[in-house]
Tab-separated table of C-alpha atoms in Angstrom:
chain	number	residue	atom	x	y	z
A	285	UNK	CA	-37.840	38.307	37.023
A	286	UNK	CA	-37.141	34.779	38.492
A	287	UNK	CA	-35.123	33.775	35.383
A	288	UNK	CA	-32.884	37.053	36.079
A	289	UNK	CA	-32.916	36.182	39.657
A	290	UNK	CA	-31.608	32.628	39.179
A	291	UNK	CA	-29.249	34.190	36.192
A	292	UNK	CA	-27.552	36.393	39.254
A	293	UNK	CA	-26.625	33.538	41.162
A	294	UNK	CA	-24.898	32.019	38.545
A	295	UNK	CA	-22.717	35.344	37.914
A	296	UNK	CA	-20.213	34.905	41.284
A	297	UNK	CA	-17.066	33.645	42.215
A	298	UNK	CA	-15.840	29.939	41.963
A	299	UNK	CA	-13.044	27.903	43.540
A	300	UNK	CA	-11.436	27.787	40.193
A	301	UNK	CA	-9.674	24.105	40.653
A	302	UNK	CA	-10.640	20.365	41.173
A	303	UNK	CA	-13.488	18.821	39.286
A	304	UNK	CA	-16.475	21.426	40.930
A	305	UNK	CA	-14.076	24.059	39.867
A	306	UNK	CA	-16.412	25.603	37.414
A	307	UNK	CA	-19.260	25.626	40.038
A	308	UNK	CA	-19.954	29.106	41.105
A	309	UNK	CA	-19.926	29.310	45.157
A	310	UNK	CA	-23.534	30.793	45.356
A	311	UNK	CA	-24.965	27.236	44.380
A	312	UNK	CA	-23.069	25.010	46.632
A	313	UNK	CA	-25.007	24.269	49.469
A	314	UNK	CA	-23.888	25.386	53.042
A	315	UNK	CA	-24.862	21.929	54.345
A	316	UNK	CA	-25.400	18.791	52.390
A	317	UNK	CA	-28.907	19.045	51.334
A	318	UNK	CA	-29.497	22.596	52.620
A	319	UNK	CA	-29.941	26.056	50.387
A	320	UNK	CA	-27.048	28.120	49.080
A	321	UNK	CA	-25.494	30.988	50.884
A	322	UNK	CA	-27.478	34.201	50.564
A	323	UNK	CA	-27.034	36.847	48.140
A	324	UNK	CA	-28.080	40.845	48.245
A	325	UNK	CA	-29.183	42.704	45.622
A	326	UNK	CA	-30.501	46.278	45.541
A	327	UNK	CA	-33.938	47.108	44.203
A	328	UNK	CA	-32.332	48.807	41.467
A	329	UNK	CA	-30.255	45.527	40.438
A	330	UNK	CA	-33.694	43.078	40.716
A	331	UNK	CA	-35.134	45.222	38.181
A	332	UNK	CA	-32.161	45.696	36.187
A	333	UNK	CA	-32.293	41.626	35.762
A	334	UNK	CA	-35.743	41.816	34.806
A	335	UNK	CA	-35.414	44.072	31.725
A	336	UNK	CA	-36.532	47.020	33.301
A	337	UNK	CA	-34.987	50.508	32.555
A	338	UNK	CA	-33.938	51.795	35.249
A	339	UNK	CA	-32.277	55.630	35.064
A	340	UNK	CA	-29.451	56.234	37.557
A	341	UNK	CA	-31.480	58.711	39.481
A	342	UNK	CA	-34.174	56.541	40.345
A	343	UNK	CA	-35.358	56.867	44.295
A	344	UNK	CA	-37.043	54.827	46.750
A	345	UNK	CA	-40.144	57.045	46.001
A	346	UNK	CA	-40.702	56.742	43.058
A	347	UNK	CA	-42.549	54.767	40.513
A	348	UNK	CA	-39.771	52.204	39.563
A	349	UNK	CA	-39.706	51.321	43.198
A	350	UNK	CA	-43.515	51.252	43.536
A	351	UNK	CA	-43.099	48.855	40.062
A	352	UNK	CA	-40.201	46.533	42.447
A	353	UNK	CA	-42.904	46.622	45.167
A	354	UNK	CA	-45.450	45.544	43.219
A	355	UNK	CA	-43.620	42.656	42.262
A	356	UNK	CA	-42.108	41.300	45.233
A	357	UNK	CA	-45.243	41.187	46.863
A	358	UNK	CA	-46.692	39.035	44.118
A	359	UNK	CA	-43.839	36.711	44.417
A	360	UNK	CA	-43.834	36.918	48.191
A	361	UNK	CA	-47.876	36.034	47.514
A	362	UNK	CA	-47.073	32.949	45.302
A	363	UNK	CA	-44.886	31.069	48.089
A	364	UNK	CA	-41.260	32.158	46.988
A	365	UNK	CA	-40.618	33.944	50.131
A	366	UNK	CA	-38.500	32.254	53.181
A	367	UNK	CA	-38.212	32.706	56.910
A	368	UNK	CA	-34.926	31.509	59.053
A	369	UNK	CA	-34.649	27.822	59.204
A	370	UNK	CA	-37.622	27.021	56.921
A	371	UNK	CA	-37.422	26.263	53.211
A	372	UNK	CA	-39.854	28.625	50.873
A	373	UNK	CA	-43.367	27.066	50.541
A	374	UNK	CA	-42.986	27.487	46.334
A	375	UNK	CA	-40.449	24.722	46.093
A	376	UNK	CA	-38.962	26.630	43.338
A	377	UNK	CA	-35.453	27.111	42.122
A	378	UNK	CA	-34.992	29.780	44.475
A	379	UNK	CA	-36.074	31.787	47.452
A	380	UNK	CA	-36.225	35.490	48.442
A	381	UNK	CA	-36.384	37.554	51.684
A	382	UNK	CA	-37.376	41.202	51.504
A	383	UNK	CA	-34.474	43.835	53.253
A	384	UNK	CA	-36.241	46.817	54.287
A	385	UNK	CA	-33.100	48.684	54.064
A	386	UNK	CA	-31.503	51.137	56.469
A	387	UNK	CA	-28.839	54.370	56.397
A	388	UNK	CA	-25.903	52.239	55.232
A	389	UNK	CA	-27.583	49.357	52.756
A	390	UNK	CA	-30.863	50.513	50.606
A	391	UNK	CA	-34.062	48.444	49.939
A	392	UNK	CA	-33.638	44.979	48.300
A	393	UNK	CA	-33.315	41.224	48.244
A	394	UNK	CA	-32.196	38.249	50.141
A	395	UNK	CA	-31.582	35.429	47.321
A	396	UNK	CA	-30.070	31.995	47.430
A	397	UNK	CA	-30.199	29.185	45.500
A	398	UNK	CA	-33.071	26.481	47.043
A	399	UNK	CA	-32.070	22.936	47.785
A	400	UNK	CA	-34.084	21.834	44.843
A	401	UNK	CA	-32.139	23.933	42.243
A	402	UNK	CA	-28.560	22.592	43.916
A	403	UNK	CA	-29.386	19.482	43.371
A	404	UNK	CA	-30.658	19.447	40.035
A	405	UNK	CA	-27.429	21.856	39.285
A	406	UNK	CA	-25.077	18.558	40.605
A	407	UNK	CA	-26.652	15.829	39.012
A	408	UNK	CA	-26.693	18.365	35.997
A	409	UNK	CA	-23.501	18.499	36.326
A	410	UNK	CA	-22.663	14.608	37.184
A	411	UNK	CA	-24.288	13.042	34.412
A	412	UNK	CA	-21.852	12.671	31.283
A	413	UNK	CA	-24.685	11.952	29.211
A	414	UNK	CA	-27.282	15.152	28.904
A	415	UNK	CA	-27.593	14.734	25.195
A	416	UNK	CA	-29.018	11.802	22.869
A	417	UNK	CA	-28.445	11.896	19.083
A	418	UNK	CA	-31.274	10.799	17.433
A	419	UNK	CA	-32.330	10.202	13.825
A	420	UNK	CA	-34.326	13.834	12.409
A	421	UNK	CA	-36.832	11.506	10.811
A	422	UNK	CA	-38.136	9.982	13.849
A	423	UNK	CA	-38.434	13.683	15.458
A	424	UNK	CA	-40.675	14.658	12.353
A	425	UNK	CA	-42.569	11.502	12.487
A	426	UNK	CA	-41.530	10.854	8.374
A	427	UNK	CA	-40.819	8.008	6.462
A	428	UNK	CA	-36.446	8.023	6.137
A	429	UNK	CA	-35.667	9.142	2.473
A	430	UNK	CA	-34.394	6.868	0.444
């Protein structure tokens, strides 16, 4: 579910030019050193990125929505929940805030990007040099062939 959370913030718009053309808006922070800008998804869509089958008719009532329940209580539980002005206690790549819903907007999710995972994301994206080549034989531990 987390990887399909983080997956969704990826999928948005860019700026399209310069050299952080290619970086998509959700993951730039909104101050220097601060989260990302806050993204809603229905209840429908969070289990829709977690592999779940979800038919078209599914309501609030019924046992898909007790499953997204479930589910965001446990991560709630495990620290990946945040409050206005304070970072989640998880210190994970990203944080969520439960939307009870109302007449015009249903159920869902509050998601950004966490400082942590904007960070890594720009050095990621700094560093010219993610990959080394090295020699198979010293990955396998065996004598070269000669």
């Amino acid at each position: 579910m987390i990887a399909g959370l983080e997956a969704s913030l990826y999928w948005g718009r860019s700026a399209g030019r310069d050299k952080d053309g290619r970086i998509p808006d959700l993951l730039r922070p909104e101050r220097p050193g601060g989260p990302g800008p806050e993204r809603f998804l229905s209840w429908q869509t969070v289990l829709a990125f977690s592999g779940e089958n979800v038919p078209p008719g599914a309501v609030v009532t019924g046992k898909e929505a007790r499953r997204y329940r479930r589910r965001i209580e446990t991560l709630l539980a495990a620290g990946f929940g945040w409050e206005p002005g304070k970072p989640s206690k998880a210190g994970d790549t990203i944080e969520i805030r439960q939307i009870k819903g109302n007449r015009a907007r249903g159920p869902g999710l509050m998601v950004r990007a966490s400082p942590r995972m904007i960070e890594a994301e720009s050095k990621a994206r700094n560093n010219k040099t993610l990959w080394t080549r090295i020699n198979a034989g010293r990955v396998f531990k065996e004598p070269p062939i000669e």
